[in-house]
Coordinates of C-alpha atoms and ligand atoms in Angstrom, one line a residue:
M1 CA 0.1 0.0 0.0
T2 CA 1.5 3.4 -1.0
D3 CA 2.1 6.0 1.8
N4 CA 0.9 8.9 -0.3
P5 CA -1.6 7.9 -2.8
E6 CA -2.8 10.0 -5.8
I7 CA -6.4 9.0 -5.2
V8 CA -8.1 8.5 -1.8
I9 CA -11.3 6.8 -1.5
V10 CA -13.2 7.5 1.9
G11 CA -15.5 4.6 3.0
A12 CA -15.5 0.8 2.4
G13 CA -19.2 0.6 1.9
L14 CA -21.0 -0.2 -1.4
S15 CA -20.0 3.2 -2.8
G16 CA -16.3 3.1 -1.9
I17 CA -15.9 -0.5 -3.0
C18 CA -17.7 0.2 -6.4
A19 CA -15.4 3.3 -7.0
A20 CA -12.3 1.2 -6.4
V21 CA -13.4 -1.6 -8.7
N22 CA -14.0 1.1 -11.4
L23 CA -10.6 2.5 -11.1
L24 CA -9.0 -1.0 -11.1
K25 CA -11.1 -1.7 -14.4
R26 CA -9.2 1.2 -16.1
G27 CA -5.8 0.1 -14.7
I28 CA -5.7 2.9 -12.1
R29 CA -4.1 1.5 -9.0
D30 CA -2.5 4.3 -7.0
F31 CA -5.3 4.7 -4.6
V32 CA -6.2 3.9 -1.0
I33 CA -9.4 3.3 0.8
L34 CA -9.8 4.9 4.2
E35 CA -12.3 3.3 6.4
K36 CA -13.0 4.5 10.0
A37 CA -14.6 1.2 11.0
D38 CA -12.7 -1.8 11.6
G39 CA -14.4 -3.7 8.6
V40 CA -16.3 -3.2 5.4
G41 CA -20.1 -2.8 4.7
G42 CA -20.9 0.7 5.6
T43 CA -24.4 1.1 6.3
W44 CA -24.9 -2.7 6.3
R45 CA -22.3 -2.8 9.1
Y46 CA -24.0 -0.3 11.1
N47 CA -27.6 -1.2 10.7
T48 CA -27.8 -4.4 12.8
Y49 CA -31.1 -3.8 14.4
P50 CA -33.5 -6.7 14.7
G51 CA -35.2 -7.6 11.5
S52 CA -32.6 -5.5 9.5
A53 CA -33.2 -6.4 5.8
C54 CA -33.3 -4.8 2.4
D55 CA -36.6 -3.8 0.7
V56 CA -35.0 -4.1 -2.6
M57 CA -34.8 -7.4 -4.5
S58 CA -31.4 -9.2 -3.9
T59 CA -30.8 -9.6 -7.6
M60 CA -31.0 -5.8 -8.0
Y61 CA -29.4 -4.9 -4.6
S62 CA -26.0 -6.3 -5.9
Y63 CA -23.4 -5.1 -8.3
S64 CA -24.0 -5.9 -11.9
F65 CA -20.3 -7.1 -12.1
A66 CA -20.5 -9.3 -9.0
P67 CA -23.8 -11.3 -9.2
K68 CA -24.4 -13.6 -6.5
H69 CA -26.1 -16.9 -7.4
D70 CA -27.1 -18.4 -4.2
W71 CA -29.0 -15.6 -2.2
E72 CA -31.1 -17.2 0.4
L73 CA -34.0 -14.8 0.3
M74 CA -35.5 -12.8 -2.5
Y75 CA -35.0 -9.8 -0.3
A76 CA -32.0 -10.5 1.5
D77 CA -31.3 -9.7 5.3
Q78 CA -28.5 -7.6 6.7
P79 CA -26.1 -10.4 7.7
E80 CA -26.3 -11.9 4.0
I81 CA -25.9 -8.5 2.4
R82 CA -22.9 -7.7 4.6
S83 CA -21.3 -11.0 3.7
Y84 CA -22.0 -10.4 0.1
I85 CA -20.1 -7.0 0.3
E86 CA -17.3 -8.6 2.3
G87 CA -16.9 -11.2 -0.5
V88 CA -16.8 -8.6 -3.2
F89 CA -14.1 -6.7 -1.2
D90 CA -12.0 -9.7 -0.8
S91 CA -12.5 -10.9 -4.4
Y92 CA -10.8 -7.7 -5.7
G93 CA -8.1 -7.9 -3.1
L94 CA -9.1 -4.6 -1.7
G95 CA -7.8 -5.4 1.8
R96 CA -4.4 -4.7 0.4
V97 CA -5.1 -1.1 -0.3
T98 CA -7.4 -0.4 2.7
R99 CA -6.6 1.3 6.1
F100 CA -9.2 0.4 8.6
G101 CA -9.7 2.3 11.9
T102 CA -8.7 5.5 10.0
E103 CA -11.0 8.5 10.1
V104 CA -10.7 11.5 8.0
M105 CA -10.7 14.5 10.2
S106 CA -10.5 17.3 7.5
Y107 CA -10.1 17.8 3.9
T108 CA -8.2 21.1 2.8
Y109 CA -7.6 22.0 -0.9
D110 CA -4.2 23.6 -1.4
D111 CA -4.6 26.1 -4.4
T112 CA -0.8 26.1 -5.0
T113 CA -0.4 22.5 -5.5
D114 CA -4.0 21.6 -6.7
R115 CA -3.8 18.8 -4.2
W116 CA -6.1 17.9 -1.3
Q117 CA -4.6 17.7 2.3
V118 CA -6.5 14.8 4.1
L119 CA -5.8 14.9 7.7
L120 CA -6.3 11.4 9.4
S121 CA -7.2 10.5 12.8
G122 CA -3.6 9.4 13.6
G123 CA -2.4 13.0 12.8
Q124 CA -1.0 11.8 9.3
V125 CA -1.7 14.2 6.2
L126 CA -2.1 12.6 3.0
T127 CA -1.8 14.9 -0.3
P128 CA -3.7 13.1 -3.0
R129 CA -4.7 14.8 -6.2
V130 CA -8.3 13.3 -6.1
V131 CA -10.7 12.5 -3.1
I132 CA -13.7 10.3 -3.7
A133 CA -16.0 10.4 -0.8
G134 CA -18.2 7.3 -0.6
I135 CA -19.5 8.2 2.9
G136 CA -23.1 7.4 2.7
A137 CA -26.2 9.3 2.2
L138 CA -28.0 8.0 5.2
H139 CA -25.2 7.8 7.8
N140 CA -25.8 10.3 10.4
P141 CA -28.7 9.2 12.8
N142 CA -31.4 11.7 13.5
I143 CA -31.5 11.6 17.2
P144 CA -34.4 13.9 18.6
K145 CA -33.9 15.5 22.0
F146 CA -37.0 14.9 24.2
K147 CA -37.9 16.9 27.2
G148 CA -36.9 15.0 30.4
E149 CA -35.1 12.2 28.6
E150 CA -32.1 12.6 31.0
T151 CA -34.4 11.3 33.8
F152 CA -35.3 8.2 32.0
R153 CA -33.9 5.1 33.8
G154 CA -34.1 2.7 30.8
D155 CA -32.1 2.3 27.7
I156 CA -32.6 4.6 24.6
V157 CA -30.9 3.3 21.4
H158 CA -31.0 4.5 17.7
S159 CA -31.8 1.8 15.1
A160 CA -28.6 2.7 13.2
Q161 CA -26.4 2.5 16.5
W162 CA -27.7 -1.0 17.7
N163 CA -26.2 -2.5 20.6
P164 CA -25.9 -6.2 20.2
D165 CA -25.8 -7.0 23.8
L166 CA -29.1 -5.2 24.5
D167 CA -31.6 -8.2 25.1
L168 CA -35.2 -7.1 24.6
T169 CA -36.5 -10.4 26.1
G170 CA -39.3 -9.9 28.5
K171 CA -38.8 -6.0 28.3
R172 CA -41.3 -3.2 27.6
V173 CA -40.1 -1.7 24.4
A174 CA -41.2 1.5 22.6
V175 CA -40.3 1.9 19.0
V176 CA -40.4 5.6 18.0
G177 CA -41.0 6.1 14.3
V178 CA -43.0 4.1 11.7
G179 CA -40.5 4.3 8.7
S180 CA -38.5 1.7 6.8
S181 CA -36.4 0.8 9.9
A182 CA -39.4 0.5 12.4
V183 CA -41.6 -1.7 10.1
Q184 CA -38.6 -4.2 10.0
I185 CA -38.1 -3.9 13.8
V186 CA -41.7 -4.2 15.1
P187 CA -42.4 -7.7 13.7
A188 CA -38.9 -9.0 14.7
I189 CA -39.2 -8.1 18.3
A190 CA -43.0 -8.7 18.7
G191 CA -43.3 -11.8 20.9
Q192 CA -39.7 -11.5 22.4
A193 CA -40.5 -8.3 24.2
E194 CA -43.1 -8.3 26.9
H195 CA -44.9 -5.6 25.1
V196 CA -44.2 -3.2 22.2
H197 CA -45.5 0.3 21.8
V198 CA -45.3 1.7 18.4
V199 CA -45.0 5.3 18.5
Q200 CA -46.5 6.8 15.3
R201 CA -46.5 10.4 14.5
T202 CA -47.5 10.2 10.9
P203 CA -48.9 7.0 9.4
Q204 CA -47.0 5.7 6.2
W205 CA -48.2 3.9 3.1
V206 CA -47.4 0.2 2.9
L207 CA -47.2 -2.3 0.0
P208 CA -46.6 -6.0 0.4
K209 CA -43.3 -7.4 0.4
P210 CA -43.3 -10.6 -1.6
N211 CA -40.3 -12.1 0.1
R212 CA -39.6 -15.8 0.1
R213 CA -36.7 -18.3 0.0
V214 CA -35.0 -18.5 -3.3
S215 CA -35.7 -22.2 -4.3
R216 CA -32.9 -24.8 -5.0
V217 CA -33.9 -25.0 -8.6
E218 CA -33.6 -21.1 -8.9
K219 CA -30.1 -21.3 -7.4
F220 CA -29.1 -24.0 -9.8
L221 CA -30.4 -22.0 -12.8
F222 CA -28.8 -18.8 -11.6
R223 CA -25.4 -20.7 -11.2
V224 CA -25.5 -22.7 -14.6
L225 CA -27.4 -20.2 -16.5
P226 CA -26.6 -16.8 -15.4
F227 CA -28.8 -15.4 -18.0
S228 CA -31.8 -16.5 -16.0
Q229 CA -30.7 -14.3 -13.1
K230 CA -30.4 -11.5 -15.5
V231 CA -34.0 -12.0 -16.3
Y232 CA -35.0 -11.7 -12.7
R233 CA -32.7 -8.5 -12.4
N234 CA -34.2 -6.9 -15.5
I235 CA -37.9 -7.4 -14.4
A236 CA -37.0 -5.9 -10.9
Y237 CA -35.2 -2.9 -12.7
W238 CA -38.0 -2.1 -15.2
T239 CA -40.7 -2.5 -12.7
H240 CA -38.9 0.2 -10.6
E241 CA -38.2 2.2 -13.7
L242 CA -41.8 2.3 -14.7
A243 CA -42.8 3.4 -11.2
I244 CA -40.7 6.8 -11.8
I245 CA -43.4 7.8 -14.4
A246 CA -46.0 7.7 -11.6
F247 CA -43.8 9.5 -9.1
M248 CA -43.3 12.4 -11.4
H249 CA -47.0 12.4 -12.5
P250 CA -48.7 11.7 -9.2
P251 CA -52.3 11.2 -10.3
L252 CA -50.9 7.8 -11.6
L253 CA -50.2 6.7 -8.3
K254 CA -53.7 5.7 -7.6
A255 CA -53.1 2.2 -8.4
F256 CA -50.4 1.9 -5.8
R257 CA -52.9 3.5 -3.2
L258 CA -55.4 1.0 -4.2
V259 CA -52.9 -1.9 -3.5
S260 CA -51.8 -0.5 -0.3
L261 CA -55.4 0.1 1.0
R262 CA -56.3 -3.6 0.1
L263 CA -53.3 -4.7 2.2
L264 CA -54.5 -2.6 5.0
D265 CA -58.1 -3.9 4.7
K266 CA -56.9 -7.6 4.6
Q267 CA -54.5 -7.3 7.4
V268 CA -56.2 -4.9 9.8
P269 CA -59.9 -5.9 10.3
D270 CA -60.2 -3.3 13.3
P271 CA -61.6 -0.2 11.7
E272 CA -60.4 2.0 14.5
L273 CA -56.9 0.8 14.1
R274 CA -57.2 1.1 10.2
A275 CA -58.3 4.6 10.5
K276 CA -55.1 5.4 12.6
L277 CA -53.0 3.6 9.9
T278 CA -54.4 5.4 6.9
P279 CA -52.2 8.2 5.5
D280 CA -53.9 11.6 4.3
Y281 CA -51.1 12.4 1.9
T282 CA -50.3 11.0 -1.6
I283 CA -48.6 7.6 -1.6
G284 CA -45.1 7.9 -2.6
C285 CA -44.6 11.3 -0.9
K286 CA -42.7 9.5 1.8
R287 CA -40.6 6.6 0.6
I288 CA -43.1 3.7 0.4
L289 CA -42.8 0.9 2.9
L290 CA -42.5 -2.7 1.8
S291 CA -43.7 -5.2 4.4
S292 CA -46.1 -8.1 4.8
D293 CA -45.6 -8.7 8.4
Y294 CA -45.9 -5.0 9.9
Y295 CA -49.7 -4.9 10.1
P296 CA -50.2 -8.4 11.4
A297 CA -47.6 -7.6 14.1
L298 CA -49.7 -4.5 15.1
M299 CA -52.8 -6.8 15.5
R300 CA -51.0 -8.9 18.2
D301 CA -52.2 -8.3 21.9
D302 CA -48.7 -7.6 23.0
V303 CA -48.2 -4.6 20.5
T304 CA -50.0 -1.4 20.9
L305 CA -50.0 1.5 18.3
L306 CA -49.7 4.9 19.9
D307 CA -51.0 7.4 17.5
S308 CA -49.2 10.4 19.0
G309 CA -45.8 12.0 19.3
I310 CA -44.0 12.2 22.6
A311 CA -44.4 15.1 24.9
E312 CA -42.0 14.2 27.6
F313 CA -39.8 11.5 29.2
T314 CA -40.3 10.4 32.8
E315 CA -38.2 8.0 35.0
T316 CA -40.1 5.0 33.8
G317 CA -41.1 5.9 30.3
F318 CA -42.9 8.9 28.6
R319 CA -46.0 10.7 28.3
A320 CA -47.5 11.2 24.7
R321 CA -48.9 14.3 23.4
N322 CA -52.3 12.9 23.5
G323 CA -51.8 12.4 27.3
E324 CA -51.1 8.6 27.3
V325 CA -48.6 7.4 29.5
V326 CA -46.3 4.6 28.5
E327 CA -44.0 2.6 30.7
A328 CA -40.9 1.3 29.0
D329 CA -37.6 -0.4 29.8
V330 CA -36.1 0.3 26.4
V331 CA -36.9 3.1 23.7
I332 CA -35.8 2.3 20.2
L333 CA -35.4 5.6 18.0
A334 CA -36.2 4.4 14.5
T335 CA -36.1 8.1 13.7
G336 CA -34.2 8.1 10.5
F337 CA -31.1 10.2 9.5
A338 CA -30.1 13.7 9.3
T339 CA -30.4 14.4 5.5
D340 CA -30.6 18.3 5.4
N341 CA -26.9 18.8 4.7
R342 CA -25.1 15.4 5.1
L343 CA -21.8 17.0 5.1
A344 CA -22.6 19.5 7.7
E345 CA -20.3 18.0 10.2
E346 CA -17.4 17.4 7.7
R347 CA -14.5 19.9 7.5
I348 CA -14.1 20.2 3.9
T349 CA -12.4 23.4 2.5
G350 CA -12.2 23.8 -1.2
R351 CA -10.7 26.2 -3.6
G352 CA -9.9 29.8 -2.0
G353 CA -10.9 28.8 1.5
L354 CA -14.5 28.0 0.7
T355 CA -16.0 25.6 3.2
I356 CA -18.7 23.1 2.5
Q357 CA -21.0 24.8 4.9
E358 CA -20.7 28.2 3.1
A359 CA -21.0 26.5 -0.4
W360 CA -24.3 24.8 0.9
R361 CA -25.8 27.4 3.0
D362 CA -28.8 27.6 0.8
G363 CA -29.1 23.9 0.7
M364 CA -27.0 21.0 -0.8
R365 CA -26.3 21.2 -4.6
A366 CA -24.0 19.4 -6.9
H367 CA -23.7 18.4 -10.5
L368 CA -25.1 14.8 -11.2
G369 CA -24.8 14.2 -7.5
T370 CA -20.9 14.0 -7.9
T371 CA -19.0 17.2 -8.4
I372 CA -19.4 20.5 -6.5
A373 CA -18.3 24.0 -7.8
G374 CA -15.5 25.3 -5.8
F375 CA -14.3 21.8 -4.9
P376 CA -11.8 20.7 -7.6
N377 CA -10.8 17.0 -7.8
F378 CA -13.5 16.1 -5.1
F379 CA -16.0 13.6 -6.1
L380 CA -19.1 12.6 -3.9
M381 CA -20.9 9.3 -4.2
M382 CA -24.7 9.4 -3.6
G383 CA -24.6 13.2 -3.5
P384 CA -27.5 15.5 -3.5
N385 CA -30.4 14.6 -5.9
S386 CA -28.8 11.5 -7.3
G387 CA -31.0 8.8 -6.0
G388 CA -33.5 7.8 -3.4
G389 CA -36.4 8.0 -5.7
S390 CA -37.7 4.5 -7.1
Q391 CA -34.6 2.8 -8.4
S392 CA -32.2 0.6 -6.5
I393 CA -29.4 2.8 -5.1
L394 CA -26.9 0.1 -6.5
F395 CA -27.9 1.3 -10.0
V396 CA -27.0 4.8 -9.0
I397 CA -23.7 3.9 -7.3
E398 CA -22.5 2.0 -10.3
A399 CA -23.2 4.8 -12.7
Q400 CA -21.5 7.4 -10.5
A401 CA -18.4 5.1 -9.9
H402 CA -18.2 4.8 -13.7
Y403 CA -18.5 8.5 -14.2
I404 CA -15.9 9.5 -11.5
A405 CA -13.5 6.9 -12.9
E406 CA -13.9 8.4 -16.3
C407 CA -13.4 11.9 -14.8
V408 CA -10.1 10.7 -13.4
R409 CA -9.3 9.0 -16.8
V410 CA -10.0 12.2 -18.7
M411 CA -7.8 14.3 -16.1
R412 CA -4.8 12.1 -16.8
A413 CA -5.4 12.0 -20.4
R414 CA -5.3 15.9 -20.3
G415 CA -2.5 16.0 -17.8
A416 CA -4.8 18.1 -15.8
R417 CA -4.0 19.0 -12.1
S418 CA -7.4 20.3 -11.5
F419 CA -10.7 19.4 -12.6
E420 CA -13.8 21.4 -11.4
I421 CA -17.4 21.8 -12.5
R422 CA -18.2 25.2 -13.7
A423 CA -20.4 27.2 -11.3
E424 CA -22.8 28.2 -14.2
V425 CA -23.2 24.5 -15.3
E426 CA -24.0 23.6 -11.7
R427 CA -26.4 26.3 -11.3
E428 CA -28.2 25.8 -14.4
F429 CA -28.5 22.0 -13.9
N430 CA -29.9 22.6 -10.4
R431 CA -32.5 25.2 -11.8
R432 CA -33.7 22.7 -14.2
L433 CA -33.7 19.8 -11.7
H434 CA -35.8 21.6 -9.1
A435 CA -38.2 23.0 -11.7
R436 CA -38.8 19.3 -12.7
L437 CA -39.1 18.0 -9.1
A438 CA -41.7 20.6 -8.3
K439 CA -44.4 18.4 -9.8
S440 CA -43.1 15.2 -8.3
V441 CA -44.9 13.3 -5.6
W442 CA -42.1 14.0 -3.0
N443 CA -42.6 17.8 -3.4
S444 CA -46.4 17.9 -4.1
G445 CA -47.9 14.9 -2.2
G446 CA -48.6 17.0 0.9
C447 CA -46.1 15.3 3.4
D448 CA -42.9 16.1 5.1
S449 CA -40.0 13.7 4.7
W450 CA -36.3 13.2 4.6
F451 CA -36.3 14.1 0.9
L452 CA -37.2 17.7 1.8
D453 CA -34.9 20.1 3.7
R454 CA -35.9 22.8 6.1
T455 CA -36.4 25.1 3.1
G456 CA -38.8 22.7 1.5
H457 CA -36.4 22.0 -1.4
N458 CA -36.1 18.2 -2.4
R459 CA -32.3 17.6 -2.1
Q460 CA -32.4 13.8 -2.5
A461 CA -34.4 12.6 -5.4
W462 CA -33.3 12.4 -9.0
P463 CA -36.3 13.9 -11.2
G464 CA -36.6 11.2 -13.8
S465 CA -35.6 7.9 -15.2
S466 CA -32.5 6.1 -14.2
V467 CA -31.9 5.3 -17.8
N468 CA -31.5 9.2 -18.3
Y469 CA -29.1 9.3 -15.3
W470 CA -27.1 6.5 -16.7
R471 CA -27.0 8.2 -20.1
L472 CA -25.5 11.4 -18.5
T473 CA -23.1 9.6 -16.5
R474 CA -21.5 7.6 -19.4
R475 CA -18.7 10.3 -20.0
P476 CA -18.0 13.7 -18.6
N477 CA -18.7 16.4 -21.0
E478 CA -15.4 18.4 -20.9
K479 CA -17.2 21.7 -21.6
W480 CA -18.8 21.4 -18.1
F481 CA -15.5 21.6 -16.4
H482 CA -12.5 23.8 -15.8
L483 CA -9.5 21.7 -16.5
R484 CA -6.3 23.2 -15.4
S485 CA -3.1 21.6 -16.8
P486 CA 0.5 22.7 -15.6
E487 CA 0.7 25.2 -18.4
T488 CA -2.6 27.0 -17.6
V489 CA -1.9 27.3 -13.7
R490 CA -1.0 30.8 -12.7
Ligands
NAP501 P1 -37.5 7.4 8.2 O1 -38.2 7.0 7.0 O2 -36.9 8.9 8.2 O3 -38.6 7.5 9.4 C1 -38.4 8.1 10.7 C2 -39.6 8.0 11.5 O4 -39.3 8.4 12.7 C3 -40.9 8.6 11.0 O5 -42.0 7.7 11.2 C4 -40.9 10.0 11.8 O6 -42.2 10.5 11.8 C5 -40.5 9.4 13.0 N1 -39.9 10.4 13.9 C6 -38.9 11.3 13.5 N2 -38.6 12.2 14.6 C7 -39.5 11.8 15.4 C8 -39.9 12.4 16.8 N3 -39.0 13.4 17.2 N4 -40.8 11.9 17.5 C9 -41.5 10.9 16.9 N5 -41.4 10.4 15.8 C10 -40.3 10.8 15.1 O7 -36.3 6.7 8.8 P2 -35.9 5.2 8.7 O8 -37.1 4.4 8.8 O9 -34.7 4.8 9.3 O10 -35.5 5.1 7.1 C11 -34.8 6.2 6.5 C12 -34.4 5.6 5.1 O11 -33.4 4.5 5.2 C13 -35.4 4.9 4.4 O12 -36.4 5.7 3.8 C14 -34.5 4.0 3.4 O13 -34.2 5.0 2.3 C15 -33.4 3.7 4.3 N6 -33.7 2.4 4.7 C16 -33.8 1.3 3.9 C17 -34.1 0.1 4.2 C18 -34.1 -0.8 3.2 O14 -34.8 -1.9 3.3 N7 -33.6 -0.8 2.0 C19 -34.4 -0.1 5.6 C20 -34.3 0.9 6.4 C21 -33.9 2.2 6.1 P3 -42.9 11.6 10.8 O15 -43.1 10.8 9.6 O16 -44.0 12.1 11.5 O17 -41.6 12.5 10.6

């Protein structure tokens, strides 16, 4: 492993690994991967809460260049996904170029050398030409502060910071939130805990999750006829792709609404509970939940839905806004992630001393979710408005890793020291993007969600088909960038 690499990849999750593989495919080897944890997996390493699994089909939630023929489940659970990621990491020999337990404390662009100064937790400073930040879009937990919580004698744990030693057996547990994480946790702990209280502030739309074990015949076919697995992958891909038409034209979402209401009718016979679980906003406005066992879990005698937020904690539990008092030993915060400015805590200083906080003071913005004006040679993965809509994030990650590797290739072919998106290109790109998003269900569906920042702008979703995103990320258009070669520098 080189001591002073030309390229630094931050994060050994799905993004960082994909970036590394794309560099290797172009014969680019002078990079290191920095990972603050002591192993690979990123989000699939941290989110170990009970029931943690993926609501995207396994054949789609995997790299196109590393198909796995023996998935156990159609929708894999967290241990299987984590071991898949570890397998890909090993198969490309990335352990040789990865420094675990190494956190980046700050990134500072040096205008005189056109290199980044990357300060590591151990005090060492690397000076790569290029930084690729694969640091995750949903990484920083949203941990609300509740009145009186310091008096609570039980445990409070966020779903993304799960403590494996926390035994819920026979405990009174409250799960705060009813998003994608909560609908996996509740069925997993119902029956183990003495009682589960589900704290719902806003009901969510749920569609069935057609999960099942992958049969031996299917696994055999996937192994001997890889094309058959590609058929599954393509069916899943195009089903998701067609859905984007409805997300961009909300009246078309009525069909999804009917399916969701039918699931609710079928699984929740109690009309009072059904009313509490029925959202009043357009389906798709918040990310649609996929679960076939969440509603049945709510029907159990040892599970209670509390249709109210929390007013304040007490020593033994909390009081809800509707006055109900809940006694609890453990409170699980399934309250999502801080998404307003996901680099808010990072110390990134670009050209001319511009900090990322200053650059994003009016909200997160980038070009194709990867490059940011004022931050030359810095590439983001899963940056603003590049995913989170209806397509598997793996598709977006692969498109971006390809694009970034192409940018690096262009830099090298041109002998460029510095490669920066032009501010006017970024501005125009964002103007058009936000104009398109205005009609989307995320913006107009009448809900609040992690897609919208505090100014009401959607900083997450890509407003259109992933085919279009893929097309735009095939090759960087050199006209979009300032390329500075040694001759043009000062
Ligand atoms: P989320 O979708 O943001 O849901 C957070 C929940 O917590 C909401 O129900 C929210 O209520 C509630 N909440 C937040 N603050 C609260 C407070 N102070 N008091 C009471 N309730 C509060 O979070 P998530 O479930 O962790 O999912 C986030 C994203 O992670 C997902 O959308 C998805 O992209 C990803 N994820 C994916 C999978 C997968 O299977 N692929 C699994 C888990 C997560 P309100 O709605 O009222 O704000």
